[in-house]
mmCIF file of C-alpha atoms in Angstrom:
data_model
loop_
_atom_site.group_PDB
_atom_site.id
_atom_site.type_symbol
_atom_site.label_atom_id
_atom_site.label_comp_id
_atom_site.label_asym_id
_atom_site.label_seq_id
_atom_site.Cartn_x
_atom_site.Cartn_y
_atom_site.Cartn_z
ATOM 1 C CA UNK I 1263 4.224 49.120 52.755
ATOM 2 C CA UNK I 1264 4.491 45.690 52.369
ATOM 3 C CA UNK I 1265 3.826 44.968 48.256
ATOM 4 C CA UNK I 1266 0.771 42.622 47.082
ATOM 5 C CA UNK I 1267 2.431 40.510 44.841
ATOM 6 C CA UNK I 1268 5.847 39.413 44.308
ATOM 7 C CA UNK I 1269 8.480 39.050 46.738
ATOM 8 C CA UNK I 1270 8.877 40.414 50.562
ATOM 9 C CA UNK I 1271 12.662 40.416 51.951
ATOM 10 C CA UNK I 1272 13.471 40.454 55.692
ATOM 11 C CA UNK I 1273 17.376 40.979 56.381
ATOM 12 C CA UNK I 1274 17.923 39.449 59.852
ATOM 13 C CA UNK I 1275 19.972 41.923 61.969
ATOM 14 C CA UNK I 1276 21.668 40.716 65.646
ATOM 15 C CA UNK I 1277 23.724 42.707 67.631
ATOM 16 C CA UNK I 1278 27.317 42.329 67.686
ATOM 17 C CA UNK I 1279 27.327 41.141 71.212
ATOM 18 C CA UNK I 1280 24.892 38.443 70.189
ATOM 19 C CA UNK I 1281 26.868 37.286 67.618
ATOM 20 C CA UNK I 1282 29.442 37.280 70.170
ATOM 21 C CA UNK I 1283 27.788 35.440 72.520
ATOM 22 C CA UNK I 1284 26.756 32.540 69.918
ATOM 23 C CA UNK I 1285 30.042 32.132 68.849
ATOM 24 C CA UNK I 1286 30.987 32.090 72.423
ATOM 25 C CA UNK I 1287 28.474 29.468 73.382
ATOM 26 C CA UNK I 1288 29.972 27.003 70.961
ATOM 27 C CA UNK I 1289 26.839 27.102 68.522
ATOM 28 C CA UNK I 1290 28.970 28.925 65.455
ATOM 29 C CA UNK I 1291 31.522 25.849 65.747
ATOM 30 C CA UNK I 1292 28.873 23.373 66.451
ATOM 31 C CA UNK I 1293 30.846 19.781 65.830
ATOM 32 C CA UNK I 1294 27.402 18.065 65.062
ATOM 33 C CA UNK I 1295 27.124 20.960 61.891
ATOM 34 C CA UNK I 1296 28.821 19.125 58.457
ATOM 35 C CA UNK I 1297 29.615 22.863 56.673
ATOM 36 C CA UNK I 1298 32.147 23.478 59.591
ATOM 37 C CA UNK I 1299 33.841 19.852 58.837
ATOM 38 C CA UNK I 1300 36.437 19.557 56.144
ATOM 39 C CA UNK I 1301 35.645 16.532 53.421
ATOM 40 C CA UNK I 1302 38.128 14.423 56.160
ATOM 41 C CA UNK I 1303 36.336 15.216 59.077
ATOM 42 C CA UNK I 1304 38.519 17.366 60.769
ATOM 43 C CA UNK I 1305 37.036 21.113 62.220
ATOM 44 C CA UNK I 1306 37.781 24.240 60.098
ATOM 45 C CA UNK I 1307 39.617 26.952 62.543
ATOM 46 C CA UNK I 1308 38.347 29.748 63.361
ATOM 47 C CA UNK I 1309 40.171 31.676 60.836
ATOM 48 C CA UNK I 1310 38.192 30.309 58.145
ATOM 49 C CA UNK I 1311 34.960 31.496 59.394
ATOM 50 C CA UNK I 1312 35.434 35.211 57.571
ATOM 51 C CA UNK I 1313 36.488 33.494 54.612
ATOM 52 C CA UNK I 1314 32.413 32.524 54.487
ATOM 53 C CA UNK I 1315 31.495 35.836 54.222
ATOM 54 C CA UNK I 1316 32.083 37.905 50.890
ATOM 55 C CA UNK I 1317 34.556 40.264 50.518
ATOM 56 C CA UNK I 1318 32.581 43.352 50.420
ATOM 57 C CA UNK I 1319 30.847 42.050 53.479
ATOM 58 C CA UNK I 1320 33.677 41.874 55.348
ATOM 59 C CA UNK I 1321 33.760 45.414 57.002
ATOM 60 C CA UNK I 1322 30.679 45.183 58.999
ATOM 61 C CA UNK I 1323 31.746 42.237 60.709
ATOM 62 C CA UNK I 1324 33.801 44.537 62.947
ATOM 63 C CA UNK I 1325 32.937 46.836 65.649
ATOM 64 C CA UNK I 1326 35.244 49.631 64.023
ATOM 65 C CA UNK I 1327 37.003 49.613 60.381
ATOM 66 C CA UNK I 1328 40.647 49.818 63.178
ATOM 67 C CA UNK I 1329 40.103 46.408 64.259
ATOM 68 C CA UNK I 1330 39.531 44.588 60.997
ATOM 69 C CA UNK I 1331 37.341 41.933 59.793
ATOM 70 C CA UNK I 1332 36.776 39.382 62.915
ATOM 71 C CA UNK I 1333 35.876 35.961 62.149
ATOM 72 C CA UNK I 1334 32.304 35.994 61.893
ATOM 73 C CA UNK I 1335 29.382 34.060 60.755
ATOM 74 C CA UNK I 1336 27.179 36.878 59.796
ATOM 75 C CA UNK I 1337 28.079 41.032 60.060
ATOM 76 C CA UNK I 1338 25.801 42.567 63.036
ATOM 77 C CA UNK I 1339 23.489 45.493 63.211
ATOM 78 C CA UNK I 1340 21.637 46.983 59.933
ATOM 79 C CA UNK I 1341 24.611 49.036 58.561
ATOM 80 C CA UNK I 1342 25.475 46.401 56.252
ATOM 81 C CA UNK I 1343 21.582 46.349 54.581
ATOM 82 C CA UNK I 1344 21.816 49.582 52.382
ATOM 83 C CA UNK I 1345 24.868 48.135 50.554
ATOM 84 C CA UNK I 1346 23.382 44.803 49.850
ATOM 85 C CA UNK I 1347 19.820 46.040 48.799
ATOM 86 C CA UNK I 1348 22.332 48.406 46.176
ATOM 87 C CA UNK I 1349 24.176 45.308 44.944
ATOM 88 C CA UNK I 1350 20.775 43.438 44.602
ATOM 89 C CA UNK I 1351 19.529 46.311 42.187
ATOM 90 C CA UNK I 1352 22.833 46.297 40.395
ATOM 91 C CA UNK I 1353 22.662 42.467 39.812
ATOM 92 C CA UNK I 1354 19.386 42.588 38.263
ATOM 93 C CA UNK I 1355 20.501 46.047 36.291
ATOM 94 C CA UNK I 1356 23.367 43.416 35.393
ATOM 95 C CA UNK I 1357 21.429 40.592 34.169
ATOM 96 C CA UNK I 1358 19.654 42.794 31.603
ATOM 97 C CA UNK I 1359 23.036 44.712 30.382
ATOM 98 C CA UNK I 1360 27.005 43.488 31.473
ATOM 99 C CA UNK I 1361 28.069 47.025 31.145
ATOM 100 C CA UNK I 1362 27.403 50.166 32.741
ATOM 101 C CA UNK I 1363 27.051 52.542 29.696
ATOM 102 C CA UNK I 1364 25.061 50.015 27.647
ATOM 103 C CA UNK I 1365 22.916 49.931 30.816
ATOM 104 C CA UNK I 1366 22.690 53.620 31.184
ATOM 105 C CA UNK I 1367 21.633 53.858 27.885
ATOM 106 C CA UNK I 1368 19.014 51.374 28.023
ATOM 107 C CA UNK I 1369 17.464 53.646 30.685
ATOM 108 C CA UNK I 1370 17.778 57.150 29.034
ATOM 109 C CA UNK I 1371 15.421 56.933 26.126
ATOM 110 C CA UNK I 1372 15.286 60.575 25.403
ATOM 111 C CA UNK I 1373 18.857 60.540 24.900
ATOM 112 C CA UNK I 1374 19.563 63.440 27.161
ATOM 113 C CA UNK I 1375 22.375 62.255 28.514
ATOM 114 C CA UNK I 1376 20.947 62.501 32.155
ATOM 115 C CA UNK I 1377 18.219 60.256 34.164
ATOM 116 C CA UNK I 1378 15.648 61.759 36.404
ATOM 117 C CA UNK I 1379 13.607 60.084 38.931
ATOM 118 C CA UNK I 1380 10.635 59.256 36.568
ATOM 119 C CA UNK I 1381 13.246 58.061 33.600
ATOM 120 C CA UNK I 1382 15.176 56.145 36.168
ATOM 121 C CA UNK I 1383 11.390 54.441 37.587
ATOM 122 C CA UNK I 1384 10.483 53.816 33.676
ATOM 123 C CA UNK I 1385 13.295 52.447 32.191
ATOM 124 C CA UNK I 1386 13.950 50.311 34.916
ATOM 125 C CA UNK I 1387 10.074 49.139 34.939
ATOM 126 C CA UNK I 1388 10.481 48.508 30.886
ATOM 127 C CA UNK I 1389 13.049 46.525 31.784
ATOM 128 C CA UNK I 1390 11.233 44.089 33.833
ATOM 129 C CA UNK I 1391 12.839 45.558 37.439
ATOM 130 C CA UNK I 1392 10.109 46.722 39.546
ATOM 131 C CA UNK I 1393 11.539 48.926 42.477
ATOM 132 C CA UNK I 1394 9.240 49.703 45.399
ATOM 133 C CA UNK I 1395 9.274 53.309 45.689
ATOM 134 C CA UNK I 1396 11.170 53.385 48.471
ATOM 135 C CA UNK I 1397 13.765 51.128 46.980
ATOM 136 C CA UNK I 1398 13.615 54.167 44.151
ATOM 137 C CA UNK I 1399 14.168 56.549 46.112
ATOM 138 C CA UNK I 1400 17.248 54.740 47.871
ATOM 139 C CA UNK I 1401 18.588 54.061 44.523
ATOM 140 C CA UNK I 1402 18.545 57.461 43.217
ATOM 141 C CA UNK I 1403 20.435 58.635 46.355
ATOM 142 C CA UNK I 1404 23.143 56.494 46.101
ATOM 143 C CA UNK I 1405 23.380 57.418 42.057
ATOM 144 C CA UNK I 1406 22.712 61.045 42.270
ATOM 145 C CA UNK I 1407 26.272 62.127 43.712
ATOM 146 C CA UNK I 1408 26.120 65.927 43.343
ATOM 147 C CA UNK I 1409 22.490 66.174 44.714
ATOM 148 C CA UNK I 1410 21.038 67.754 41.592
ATOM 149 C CA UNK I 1411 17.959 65.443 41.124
ATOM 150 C CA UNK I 1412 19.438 63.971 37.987
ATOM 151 C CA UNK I 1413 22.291 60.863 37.068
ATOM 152 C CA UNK I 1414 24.850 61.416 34.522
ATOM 153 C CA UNK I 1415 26.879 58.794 33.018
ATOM 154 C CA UNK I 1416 29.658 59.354 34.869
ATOM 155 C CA UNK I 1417 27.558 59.492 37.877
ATOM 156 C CA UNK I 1418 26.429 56.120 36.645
ATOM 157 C CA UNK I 1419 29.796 54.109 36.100
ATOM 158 C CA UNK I 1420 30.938 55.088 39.977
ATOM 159 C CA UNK I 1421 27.748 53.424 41.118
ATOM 160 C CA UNK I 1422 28.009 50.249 38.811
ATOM 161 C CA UNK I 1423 31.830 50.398 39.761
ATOM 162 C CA UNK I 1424 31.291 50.944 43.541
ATOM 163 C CA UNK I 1425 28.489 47.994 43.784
ATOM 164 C CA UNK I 1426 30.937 44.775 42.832
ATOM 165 C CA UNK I 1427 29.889 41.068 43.909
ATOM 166 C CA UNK I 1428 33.062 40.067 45.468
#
């Protein structure tokens, strides 16, 4: 399903043991590579390396939420791909309306007080953020908390509230 205009994204995935094994190999702290030297030369430890990766980010750089964020260039598998494509959504969401009622009401232009799938598409559409349907779909699941096919305001906030940048 690959759209005919507009924009494609591939997230690039690796395994935790390749990551692993690059870091290993020396090619993460790569002495030739000027974004791992400080402004006087020196090397940046290895403790800084997390401190690359946002905040959010953080917890699927580890192979269980026990052992903490490790330092890592990148966070392995998929897991970490739902979250982003939600934060993605929100940030354009965010760049029409700072605020998550203002937003909300933007999109519910009956003034029901609820969003469906189809008010949720269209509002977002008049907006000027066009969602593959499967991106739609996605979205709605992680708004709709209660499973009843419809968002409520409340419903609403938690998502804009969940989805931060940091």
């Amino acid at each position: 399903d690959a759209p005919k205009n507009g924009l494609i994204c591939f997230y690039y995935c690796r395994e935790q043991r390749v990551i692993e094994k690059i870091f290993l190999q020396g090619a993460w702290d790569n002495r030739e590579c000027p974004m791992h030297k400080r402004e006087d030369g020196t090397l940046f430890g290895e403790e800084t390396h997390t401190s690359f990766v946002p905040q959010w980010l953080r917890e699927f750089c580890s192979e269980t939420p026990e052992e903490g964020p490790k330092p890592c260039p990148q966070p392995h598998d998929d897991h970490w791909v739902r979250p982003y494509r939600m934060r993605r959504i929100k940030m354009k969401m965010y760049e029409k309306h700072s605020e998550a009622k203002t937003m909300f009401n933007a999109l519910d232009r009956d003034g029901g007080g609820s969003l469906d799938r189809k008010e949720l598409a269209v509002g977002l559409f008049g907006l000027g953020i066009w969602l593959h349907p499967a991106e739609l779909a996605a979205l709605l699941d992680a708004l709709d908390e209660d499973g009843g096919g419809e968002i409520d305001v409340e419903e609403f906030e938690t998502f804009w509230d969940t989805y931060t940048f940091a």
